[in-house]
Coordinates of C-alpha atoms and ligand atoms in Angstrom, one line a residue:
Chain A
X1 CA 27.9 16.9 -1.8
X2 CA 26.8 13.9 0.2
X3 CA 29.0 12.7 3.0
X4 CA 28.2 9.9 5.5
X5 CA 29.7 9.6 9.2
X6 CA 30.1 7.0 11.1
X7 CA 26.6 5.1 9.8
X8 CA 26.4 2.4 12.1
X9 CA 23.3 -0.1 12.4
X10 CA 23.2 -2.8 14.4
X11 CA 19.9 -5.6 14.6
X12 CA 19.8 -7.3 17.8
X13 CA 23.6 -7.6 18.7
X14 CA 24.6 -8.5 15.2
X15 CA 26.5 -5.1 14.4
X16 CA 26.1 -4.6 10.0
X17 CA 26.9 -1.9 9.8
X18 CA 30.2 -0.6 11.9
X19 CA 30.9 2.9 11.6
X20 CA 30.9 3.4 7.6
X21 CA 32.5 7.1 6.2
X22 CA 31.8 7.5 2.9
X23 CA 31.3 10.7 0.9
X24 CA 30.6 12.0 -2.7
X25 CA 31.2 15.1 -4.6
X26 CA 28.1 16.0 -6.6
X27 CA 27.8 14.0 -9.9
X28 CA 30.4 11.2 -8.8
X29 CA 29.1 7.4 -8.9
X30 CA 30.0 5.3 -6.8
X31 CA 29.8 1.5 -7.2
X32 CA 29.8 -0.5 -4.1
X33 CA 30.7 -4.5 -4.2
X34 CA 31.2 -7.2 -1.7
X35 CA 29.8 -10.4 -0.5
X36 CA 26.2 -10.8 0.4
X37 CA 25.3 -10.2 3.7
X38 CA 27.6 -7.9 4.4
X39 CA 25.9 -4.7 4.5
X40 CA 25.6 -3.3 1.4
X41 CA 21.6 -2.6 1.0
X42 CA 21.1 -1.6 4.7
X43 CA 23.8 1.5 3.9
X44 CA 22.1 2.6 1.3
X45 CA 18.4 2.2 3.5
X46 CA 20.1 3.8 6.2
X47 CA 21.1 6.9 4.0
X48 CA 17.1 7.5 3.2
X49 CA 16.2 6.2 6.4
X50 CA 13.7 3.2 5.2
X51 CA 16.2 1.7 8.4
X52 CA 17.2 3.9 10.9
X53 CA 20.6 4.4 12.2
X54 CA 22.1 3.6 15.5
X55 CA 24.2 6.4 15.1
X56 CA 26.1 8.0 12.5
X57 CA 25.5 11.7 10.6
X58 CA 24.2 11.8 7.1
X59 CA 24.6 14.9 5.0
X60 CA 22.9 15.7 1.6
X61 CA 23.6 18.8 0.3
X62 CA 23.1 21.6 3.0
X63 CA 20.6 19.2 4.4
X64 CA 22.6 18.3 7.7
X65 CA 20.9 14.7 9.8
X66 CA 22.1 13.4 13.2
X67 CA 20.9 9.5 13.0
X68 CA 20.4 9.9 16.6
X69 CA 18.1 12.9 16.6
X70 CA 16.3 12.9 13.4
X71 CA 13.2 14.5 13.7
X72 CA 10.3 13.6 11.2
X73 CA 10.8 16.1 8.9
X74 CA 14.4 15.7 9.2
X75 CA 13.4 12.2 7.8
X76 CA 10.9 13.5 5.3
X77 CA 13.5 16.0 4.3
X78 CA 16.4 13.5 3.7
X79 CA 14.0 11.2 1.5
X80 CA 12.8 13.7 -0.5
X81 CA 16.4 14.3 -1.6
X82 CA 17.8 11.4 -1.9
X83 CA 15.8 8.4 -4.7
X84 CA 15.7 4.3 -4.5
X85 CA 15.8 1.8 -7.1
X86 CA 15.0 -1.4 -5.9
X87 CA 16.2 -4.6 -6.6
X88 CA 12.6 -6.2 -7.0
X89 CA 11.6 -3.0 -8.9
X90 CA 8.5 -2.2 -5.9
X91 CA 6.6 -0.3 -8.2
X92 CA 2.6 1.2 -7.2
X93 CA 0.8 -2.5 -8.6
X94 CA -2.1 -0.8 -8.9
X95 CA -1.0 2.4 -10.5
X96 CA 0.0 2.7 -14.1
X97 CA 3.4 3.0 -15.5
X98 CA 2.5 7.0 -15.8
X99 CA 1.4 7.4 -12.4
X100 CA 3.8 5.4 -10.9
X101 CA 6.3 8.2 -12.1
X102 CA 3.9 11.3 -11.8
X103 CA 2.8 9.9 -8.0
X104 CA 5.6 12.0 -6.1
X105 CA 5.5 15.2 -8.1
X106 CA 1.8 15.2 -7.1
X107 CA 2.0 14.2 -3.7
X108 CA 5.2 15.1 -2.2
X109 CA 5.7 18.5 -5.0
X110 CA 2.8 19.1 -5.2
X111 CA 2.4 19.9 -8.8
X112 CA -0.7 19.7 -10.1
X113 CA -1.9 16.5 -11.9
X114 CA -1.9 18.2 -15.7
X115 CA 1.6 19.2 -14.9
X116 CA 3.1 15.8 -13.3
X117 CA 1.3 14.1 -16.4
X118 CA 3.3 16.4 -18.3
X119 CA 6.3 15.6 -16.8
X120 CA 6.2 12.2 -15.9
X121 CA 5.3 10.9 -20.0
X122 CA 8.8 13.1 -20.7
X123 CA 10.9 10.7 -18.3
X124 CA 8.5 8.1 -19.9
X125 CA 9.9 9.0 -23.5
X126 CA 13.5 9.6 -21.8
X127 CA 13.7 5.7 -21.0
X128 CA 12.4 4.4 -23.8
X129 CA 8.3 3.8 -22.5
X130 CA 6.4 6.2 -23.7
X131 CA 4.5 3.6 -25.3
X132 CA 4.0 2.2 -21.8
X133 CA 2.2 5.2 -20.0
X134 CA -1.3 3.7 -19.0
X135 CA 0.5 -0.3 -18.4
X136 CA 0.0 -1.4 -15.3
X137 CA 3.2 -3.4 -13.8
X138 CA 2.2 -6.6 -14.0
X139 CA 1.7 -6.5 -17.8
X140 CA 5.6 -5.3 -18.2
X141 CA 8.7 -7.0 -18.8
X142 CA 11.2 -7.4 -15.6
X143 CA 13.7 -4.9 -17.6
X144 CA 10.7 -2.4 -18.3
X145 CA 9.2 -2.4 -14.3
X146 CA 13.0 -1.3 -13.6
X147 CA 13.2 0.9 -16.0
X148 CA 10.3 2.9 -14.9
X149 CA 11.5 2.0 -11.7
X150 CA 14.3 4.0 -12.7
X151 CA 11.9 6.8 -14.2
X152 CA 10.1 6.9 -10.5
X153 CA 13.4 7.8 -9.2
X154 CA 14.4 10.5 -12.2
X155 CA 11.2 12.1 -11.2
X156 CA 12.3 13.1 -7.7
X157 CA 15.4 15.4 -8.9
X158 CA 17.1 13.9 -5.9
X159 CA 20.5 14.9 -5.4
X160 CA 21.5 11.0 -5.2
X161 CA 20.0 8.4 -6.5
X162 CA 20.5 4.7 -4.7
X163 CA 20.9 2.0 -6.4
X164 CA 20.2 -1.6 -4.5
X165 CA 20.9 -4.1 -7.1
X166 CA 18.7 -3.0 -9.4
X167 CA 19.7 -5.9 -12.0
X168 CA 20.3 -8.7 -10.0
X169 CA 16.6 -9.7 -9.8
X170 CA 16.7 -9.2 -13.9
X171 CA 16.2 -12.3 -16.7
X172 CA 19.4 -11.7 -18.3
X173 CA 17.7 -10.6 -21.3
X174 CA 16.7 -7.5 -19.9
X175 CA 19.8 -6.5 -18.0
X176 CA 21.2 -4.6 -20.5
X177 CA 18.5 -1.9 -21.5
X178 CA 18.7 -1.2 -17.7
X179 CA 22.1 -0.7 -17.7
X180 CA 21.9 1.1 -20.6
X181 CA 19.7 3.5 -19.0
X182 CA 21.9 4.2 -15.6
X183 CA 24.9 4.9 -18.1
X184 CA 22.6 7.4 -20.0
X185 CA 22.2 9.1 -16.1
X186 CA 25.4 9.3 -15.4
X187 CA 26.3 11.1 -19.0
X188 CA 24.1 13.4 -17.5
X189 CA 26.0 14.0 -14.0
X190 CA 24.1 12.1 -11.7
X191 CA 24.9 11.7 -8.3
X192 CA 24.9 7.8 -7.6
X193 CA 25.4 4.9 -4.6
X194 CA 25.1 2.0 -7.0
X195 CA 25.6 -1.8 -5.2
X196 CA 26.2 -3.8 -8.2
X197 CA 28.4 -6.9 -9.3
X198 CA 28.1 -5.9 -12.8
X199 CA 31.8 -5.3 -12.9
X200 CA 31.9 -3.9 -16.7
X201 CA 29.5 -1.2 -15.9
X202 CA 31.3 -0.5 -12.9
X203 CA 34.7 -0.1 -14.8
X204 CA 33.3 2.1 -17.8
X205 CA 30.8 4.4 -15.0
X206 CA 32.2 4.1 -11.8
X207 CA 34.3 7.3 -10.6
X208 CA 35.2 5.3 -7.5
X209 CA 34.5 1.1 -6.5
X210 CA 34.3 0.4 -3.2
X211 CA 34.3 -2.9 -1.5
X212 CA 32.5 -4.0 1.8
X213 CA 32.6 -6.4 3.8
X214 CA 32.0 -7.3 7.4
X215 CA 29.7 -3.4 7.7
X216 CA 33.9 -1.9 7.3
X217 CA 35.0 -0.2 3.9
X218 CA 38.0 -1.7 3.3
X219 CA 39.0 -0.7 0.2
X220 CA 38.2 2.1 -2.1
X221 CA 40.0 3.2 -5.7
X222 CA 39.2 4.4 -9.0
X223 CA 37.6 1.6 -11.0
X224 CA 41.0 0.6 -12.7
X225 CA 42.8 0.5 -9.7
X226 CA 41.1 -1.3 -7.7
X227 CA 40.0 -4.2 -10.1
X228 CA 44.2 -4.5 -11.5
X229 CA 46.1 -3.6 -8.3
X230 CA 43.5 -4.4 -5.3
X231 CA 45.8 -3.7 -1.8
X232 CA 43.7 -6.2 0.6
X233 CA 44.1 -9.5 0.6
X234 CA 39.8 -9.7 1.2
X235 CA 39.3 -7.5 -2.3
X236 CA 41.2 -9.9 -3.9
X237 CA 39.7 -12.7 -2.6
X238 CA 36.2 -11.1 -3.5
X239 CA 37.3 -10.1 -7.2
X240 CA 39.2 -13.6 -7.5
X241 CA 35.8 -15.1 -7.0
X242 CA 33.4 -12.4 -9.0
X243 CA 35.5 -12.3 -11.9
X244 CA 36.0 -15.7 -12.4
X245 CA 32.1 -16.2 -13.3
X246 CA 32.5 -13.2 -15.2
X247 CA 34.9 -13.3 -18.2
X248 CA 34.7 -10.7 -20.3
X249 CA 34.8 -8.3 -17.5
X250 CA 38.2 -10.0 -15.8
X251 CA 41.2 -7.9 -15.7
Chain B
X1 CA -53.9 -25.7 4.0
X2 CA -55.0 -23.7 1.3
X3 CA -53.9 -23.2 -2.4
X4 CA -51.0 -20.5 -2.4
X5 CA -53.4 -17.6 -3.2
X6 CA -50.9 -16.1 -6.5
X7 CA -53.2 -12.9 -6.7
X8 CA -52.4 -11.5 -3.5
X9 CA -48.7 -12.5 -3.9
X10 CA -49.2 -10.5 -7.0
X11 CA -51.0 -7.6 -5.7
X12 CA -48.7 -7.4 -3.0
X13 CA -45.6 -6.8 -4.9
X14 CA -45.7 -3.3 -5.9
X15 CA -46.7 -2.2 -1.9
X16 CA -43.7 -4.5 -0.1
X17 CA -41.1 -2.9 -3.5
X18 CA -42.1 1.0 -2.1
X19 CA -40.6 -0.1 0.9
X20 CA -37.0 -1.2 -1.1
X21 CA -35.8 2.2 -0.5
X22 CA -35.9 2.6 3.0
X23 CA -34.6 -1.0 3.2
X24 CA -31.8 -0.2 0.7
X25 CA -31.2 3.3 1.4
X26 CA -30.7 2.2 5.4
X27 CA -28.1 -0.7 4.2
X28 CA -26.4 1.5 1.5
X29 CA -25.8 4.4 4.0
X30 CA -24.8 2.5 6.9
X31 CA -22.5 0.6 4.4
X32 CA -20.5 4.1 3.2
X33 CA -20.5 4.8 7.2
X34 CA -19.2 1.4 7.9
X35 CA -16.2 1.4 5.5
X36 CA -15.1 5.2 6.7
X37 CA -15.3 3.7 10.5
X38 CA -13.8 0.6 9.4
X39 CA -10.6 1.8 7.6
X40 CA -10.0 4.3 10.2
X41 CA -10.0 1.6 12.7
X42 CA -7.9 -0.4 10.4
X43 CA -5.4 2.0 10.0
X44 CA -5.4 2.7 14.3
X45 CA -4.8 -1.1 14.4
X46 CA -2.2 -1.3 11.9
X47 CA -0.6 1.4 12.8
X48 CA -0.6 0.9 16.8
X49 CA -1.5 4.6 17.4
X50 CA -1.0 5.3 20.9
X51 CA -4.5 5.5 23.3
X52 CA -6.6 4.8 20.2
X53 CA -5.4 0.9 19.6
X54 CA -6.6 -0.5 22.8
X55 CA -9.8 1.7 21.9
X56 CA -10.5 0.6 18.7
X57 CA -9.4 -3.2 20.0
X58 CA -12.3 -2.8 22.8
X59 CA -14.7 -1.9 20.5
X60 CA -14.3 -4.2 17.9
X61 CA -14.4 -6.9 20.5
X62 CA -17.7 -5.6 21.7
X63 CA -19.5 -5.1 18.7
X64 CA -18.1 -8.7 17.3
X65 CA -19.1 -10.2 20.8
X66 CA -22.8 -8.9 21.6
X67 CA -25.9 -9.8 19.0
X68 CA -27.1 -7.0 16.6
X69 CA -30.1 -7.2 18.3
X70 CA -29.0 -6.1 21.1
X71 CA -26.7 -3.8 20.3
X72 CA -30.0 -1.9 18.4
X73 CA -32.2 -2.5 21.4
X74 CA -29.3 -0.5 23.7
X75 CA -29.1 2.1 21.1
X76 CA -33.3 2.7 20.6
X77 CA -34.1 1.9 24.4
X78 CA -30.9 2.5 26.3
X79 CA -29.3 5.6 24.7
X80 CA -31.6 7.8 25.2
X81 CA -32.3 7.0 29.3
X82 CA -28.4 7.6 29.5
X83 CA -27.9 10.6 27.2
X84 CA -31.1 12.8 28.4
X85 CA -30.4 15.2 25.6
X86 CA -31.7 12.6 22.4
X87 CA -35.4 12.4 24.2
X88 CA -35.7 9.8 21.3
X89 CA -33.5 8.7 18.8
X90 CA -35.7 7.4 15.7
X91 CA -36.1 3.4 14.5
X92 CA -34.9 4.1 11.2
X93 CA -31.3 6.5 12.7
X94 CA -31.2 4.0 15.2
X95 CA -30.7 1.0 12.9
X96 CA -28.1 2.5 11.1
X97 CA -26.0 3.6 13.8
X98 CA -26.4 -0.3 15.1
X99 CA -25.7 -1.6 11.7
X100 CA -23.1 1.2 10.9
X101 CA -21.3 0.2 14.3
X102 CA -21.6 -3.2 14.4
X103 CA -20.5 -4.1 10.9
X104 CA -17.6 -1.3 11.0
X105 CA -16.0 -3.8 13.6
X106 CA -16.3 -7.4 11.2
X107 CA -15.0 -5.0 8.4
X108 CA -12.9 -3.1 10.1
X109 CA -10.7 -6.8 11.0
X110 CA -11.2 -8.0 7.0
X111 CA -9.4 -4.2 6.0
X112 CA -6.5 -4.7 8.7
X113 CA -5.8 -8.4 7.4
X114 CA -5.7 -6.9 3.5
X115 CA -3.3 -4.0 4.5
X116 CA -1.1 -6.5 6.8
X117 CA -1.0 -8.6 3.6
X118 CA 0.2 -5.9 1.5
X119 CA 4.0 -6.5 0.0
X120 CA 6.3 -4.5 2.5
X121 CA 7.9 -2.9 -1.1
X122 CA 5.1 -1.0 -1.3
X123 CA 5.1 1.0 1.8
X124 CA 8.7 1.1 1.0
X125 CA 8.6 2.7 -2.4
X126 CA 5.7 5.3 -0.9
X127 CA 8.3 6.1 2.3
X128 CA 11.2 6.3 0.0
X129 CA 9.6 8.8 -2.2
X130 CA 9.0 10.9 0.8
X131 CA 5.5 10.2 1.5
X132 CA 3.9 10.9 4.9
X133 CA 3.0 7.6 7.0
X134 CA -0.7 9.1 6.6
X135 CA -0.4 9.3 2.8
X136 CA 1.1 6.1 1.9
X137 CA -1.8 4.8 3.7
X138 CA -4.3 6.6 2.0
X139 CA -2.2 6.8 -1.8
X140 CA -1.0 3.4 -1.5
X141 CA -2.0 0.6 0.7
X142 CA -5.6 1.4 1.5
X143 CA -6.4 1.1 -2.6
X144 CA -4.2 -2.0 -2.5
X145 CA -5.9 -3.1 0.5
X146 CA -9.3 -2.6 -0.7
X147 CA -8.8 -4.9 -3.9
X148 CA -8.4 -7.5 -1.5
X149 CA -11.1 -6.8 0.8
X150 CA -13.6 -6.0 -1.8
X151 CA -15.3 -9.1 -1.9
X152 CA -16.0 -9.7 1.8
X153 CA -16.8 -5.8 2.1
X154 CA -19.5 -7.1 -0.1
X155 CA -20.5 -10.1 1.3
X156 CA -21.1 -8.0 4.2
X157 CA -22.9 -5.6 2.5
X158 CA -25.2 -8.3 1.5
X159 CA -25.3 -9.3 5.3
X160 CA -26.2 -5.8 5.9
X161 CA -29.2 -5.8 3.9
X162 CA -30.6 -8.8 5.2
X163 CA -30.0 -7.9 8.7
X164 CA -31.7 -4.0 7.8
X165 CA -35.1 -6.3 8.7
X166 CA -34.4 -6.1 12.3
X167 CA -35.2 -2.6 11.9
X168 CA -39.3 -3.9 12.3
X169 CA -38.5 -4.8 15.7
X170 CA -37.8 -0.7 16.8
X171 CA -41.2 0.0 14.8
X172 CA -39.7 0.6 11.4
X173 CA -41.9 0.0 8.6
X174 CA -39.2 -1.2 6.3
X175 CA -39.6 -4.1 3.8
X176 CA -40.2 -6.5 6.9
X177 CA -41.9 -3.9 8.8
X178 CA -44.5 -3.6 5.7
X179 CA -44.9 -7.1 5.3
X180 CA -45.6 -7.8 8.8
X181 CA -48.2 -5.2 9.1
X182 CA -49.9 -6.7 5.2
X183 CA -49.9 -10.6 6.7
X184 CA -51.6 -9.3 9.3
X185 CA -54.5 -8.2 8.0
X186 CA -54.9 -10.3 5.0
X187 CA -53.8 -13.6 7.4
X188 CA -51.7 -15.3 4.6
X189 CA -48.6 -14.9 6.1
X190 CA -46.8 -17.5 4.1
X191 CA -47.6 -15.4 1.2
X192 CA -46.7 -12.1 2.4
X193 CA -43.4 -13.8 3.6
X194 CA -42.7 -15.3 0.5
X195 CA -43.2 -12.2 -1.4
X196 CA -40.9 -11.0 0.9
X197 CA -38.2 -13.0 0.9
X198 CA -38.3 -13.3 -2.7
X199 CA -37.6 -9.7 -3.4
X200 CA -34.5 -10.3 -0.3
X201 CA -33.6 -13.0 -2.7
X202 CA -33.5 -10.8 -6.4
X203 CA -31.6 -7.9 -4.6
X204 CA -29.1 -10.5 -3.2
X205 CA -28.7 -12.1 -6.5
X206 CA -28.4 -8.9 -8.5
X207 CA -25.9 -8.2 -5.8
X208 CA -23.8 -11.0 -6.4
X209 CA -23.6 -10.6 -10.1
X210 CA -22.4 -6.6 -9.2
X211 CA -20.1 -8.3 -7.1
X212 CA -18.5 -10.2 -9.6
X213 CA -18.3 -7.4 -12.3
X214 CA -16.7 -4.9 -9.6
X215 CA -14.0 -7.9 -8.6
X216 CA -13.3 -8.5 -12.6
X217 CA -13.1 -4.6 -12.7
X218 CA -10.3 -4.2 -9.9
X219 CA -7.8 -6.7 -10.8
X220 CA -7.4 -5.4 -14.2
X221 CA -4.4 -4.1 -13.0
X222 CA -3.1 -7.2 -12.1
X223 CA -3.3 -9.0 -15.5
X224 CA -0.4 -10.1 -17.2
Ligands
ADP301 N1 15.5 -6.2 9.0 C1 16.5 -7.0 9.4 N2 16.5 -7.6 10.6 C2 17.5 -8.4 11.0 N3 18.7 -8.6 10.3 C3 18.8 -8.0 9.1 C4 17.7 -7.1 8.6 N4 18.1 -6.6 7.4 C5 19.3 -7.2 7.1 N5 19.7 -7.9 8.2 C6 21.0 -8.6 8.3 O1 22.0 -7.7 8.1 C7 23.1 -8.2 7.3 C8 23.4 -7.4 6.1 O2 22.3 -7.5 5.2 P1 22.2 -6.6 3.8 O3 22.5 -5.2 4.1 O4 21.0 -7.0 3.2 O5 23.5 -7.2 3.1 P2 23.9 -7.1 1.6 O6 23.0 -6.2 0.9 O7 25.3 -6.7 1.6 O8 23.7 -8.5 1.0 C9 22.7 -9.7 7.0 O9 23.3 -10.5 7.9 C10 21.2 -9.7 7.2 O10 20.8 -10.9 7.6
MG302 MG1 21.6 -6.5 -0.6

């Protein structure tokens, strides 16, 4: 179970994030949409802490954090159950697609290199890479980096994993096989925050959409719901405007 | 004038290349000091650790604002007035706590400018996998960091070996020391000295070309 309260972040006086409730039952995805700027990737830094909190209470299984009093191992705790995907990827440059994936089992778990090796070239051959193991980043395709992106984040066994666009920064060639691989993660029951305007994924993955804006929720339904019978007049702005750059995926 | 006397320049080879080693050995070991000084005082900067950042600011400043030479007479002379336990610190432990001290602080400002330059994802990534502060750094930026540095560690490596002469003027017999001592009893000092300077030269060159091998060699991960 993941459950936030009351996340709220401000930088300088510019509040962006206004008191955000949100929680999840374990193995529910959630896709969250809404105009830029509103919010979106700071929630989901907030919830691993790469931006901390004004204030708010973030829970992750029986792992309970007060943004206010987080202590350092509170933070270490939180991040070590929770996994990122970036939008630009952000994998090790200088470590190979193997050790990209193995680096947090040996580091943060501790298991021992043979082991993480061991490990790491089975999420290799999960995503489709194990051809891939000793490439270093910059050699890869956009859709592989994610991918083992992806695989970096499969390796934590984090109770959540957060997804920050992680196709938006894709050559539409590649967007697919990414896709492709969060669907194949959520057949399996993963837990997932996923901010995304792929709309289609959203409506064949998403247990629940909801849409942002202005650091508020303001609106939050099953996939088919929310996309056909929107209640505020700012979702259906929003969808008015996604979905009309979107075609196949339009109600 | 005379004829350049090629004999002696000759004969004199083999006795100023025994004394590579020391001359070498003082550079290489103050070098691995250096870098260990260095990135810790990298990291202190970079990370603003409390008491220990204005420290390591004051003494890069010093050792970037006073002369070697200086700096080596305070530590040969001086330390040992001041701290009456070392009765006498020796030429050759002297010079490569000088050169070990004073180099740490160029180096130490060429490792902080790498690790500044080093894409905010990647401390990122290591935090959001639940590194520690103190491993990302060590895991992730400082090997990152050190790509970038590597070839002005090196060109002050090669500085280093050059300045390892100065070591003649605490009484060292190094390379310079040797030749010093040889011109002045043959009393063809241009010869000595260019005997000398030639074999500065070779290791400087062979240097370079190790330079450019080990710079080929680390961005192989950053070929597309
Ligand atoms: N580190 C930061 N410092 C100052 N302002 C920021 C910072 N990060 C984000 N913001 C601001 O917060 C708002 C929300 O940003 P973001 O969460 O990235 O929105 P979204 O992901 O929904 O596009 C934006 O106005 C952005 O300019
Ligand atoms: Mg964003």
């Amino acid at each position: 179970m993941i459950a936030l309260e009351g996340i709220t972040k401000r930088f300088a006086d510019h509040t962006v994030l206004d008191g955000i409730d949100l929680s999840l039952e374990r193995g529910e995805i959630i896709v969250v949409i809404g105009p830029s700027g509103t919010g979106k990737s700071t929630l989901l830094r907030c919830v691993n802490f790469l931006e901390t909190p004004d204030a708010g209470r973030i829970q992750v299984g029986d792992l309970q954090v007060d943004a206010t009093h987080a202590s350092r191992d509170d933070i270490l705790a939180l991040r070590r159950r929770t996994a990122f995907v970036f939008q630009n990827y952000a994998l090790f440059a200088h470590k190979t697609a193997l050790d990209n994936i193995a680096e947090r089992m040996i580091v943060v778990d501790r298991l021992s290199k043979s082991d993480a090796h061991d490990r790491a070239r089975e999420i290799l051959e999960r995503i489709g890479l194990a051809d891939k193991a000793d490439a270093y980043p910059a050699s890869l395709s956009g859709g592989q980096q994610q991918r083992i992106g992806i695989g970096r984040a499969m390796a934590a066994g984090a109770e959540v994993m957060l997804f920050d666009e992680p196709t938006s920064a894709l050559d539409p060639e590649w967007v697919d096989e990414v896709l492709t691989l969060m669907k194949q993660l959520a057949a399996e029951q993963q837990t997932m925050i996923v901010v995304s305007h792929e709309m289609q994924f959203a409506r064949e993955v998403a247990d629940r959409v909801v849409f942002m804006e202005g650091g508020h929720i303001v609106e939050q339904a099953p996939p088919e719901t929310l996309f056909t019978n929107p209640q505020d007049e700012r979702t259906r702005s929003f969808l008015r405007k996604v979905l009309a750059g979107n075609g196949p995926a339009a109600p | 004038m005379h004829a350049l006397n090629v004999d002696y320049m000759l004969s004199l080879t083999p006795i100023l290349l025994s004394y590579l080693p020391l001359t070498l050995g003082m550079a290489s070991l103050g070098m691995v000091l250096a870098l260990v000084l260095a990135s810790l005082l990298a990291v202190i900067r970079v990370s603003r650790v409390v008491i220990l950042d204005p420290l390591a600011r004051l003494f890069i400043s010093f050792f970037r604002g006073t002369p070697l030479l200086v700096q080596l007479f305070l530590f040969y002379y001086g330390l040992p007035q001041f701290l009456s336990f070392l009765v006498s610190i020796n030429g050759v432990t002297a010079t490569i706590m000088g050169l070990t001290l004073h180099f740490s602080a160029y180096m130490a400002e060429s490792i902080r400018a790498a690790i500044v330059g080093i894409d905010r994802s990647q401390s990122e990534a290591a935090l959001s996998i639940g590194m520690t502060h103190a491993q990302m750094m060590r895991r992730i930026i400082l090997p990152q960091a050190t790509r970038v540095a590597t070839p002005t560690l090196m060109n002050y490596f090669i500085d280093m070996i050059k300045a390892t002469s100065l070591a003649f003027t605490l009484g060292v017999t190094e390379l310079m020391g040797a030749t010093q001592k040889e011109a002045a009893s043959s009393f063809l000092y241009f010869e000595a000295f260019l005997v000398a300077a030639i074999i500065y030269w070779i290791v400087v060159e062979l240097l370079s070309q190790l330079q450019k091998w080990l710079e080929k060699r680390l961005n192989r991960a950053y070929q597309r």
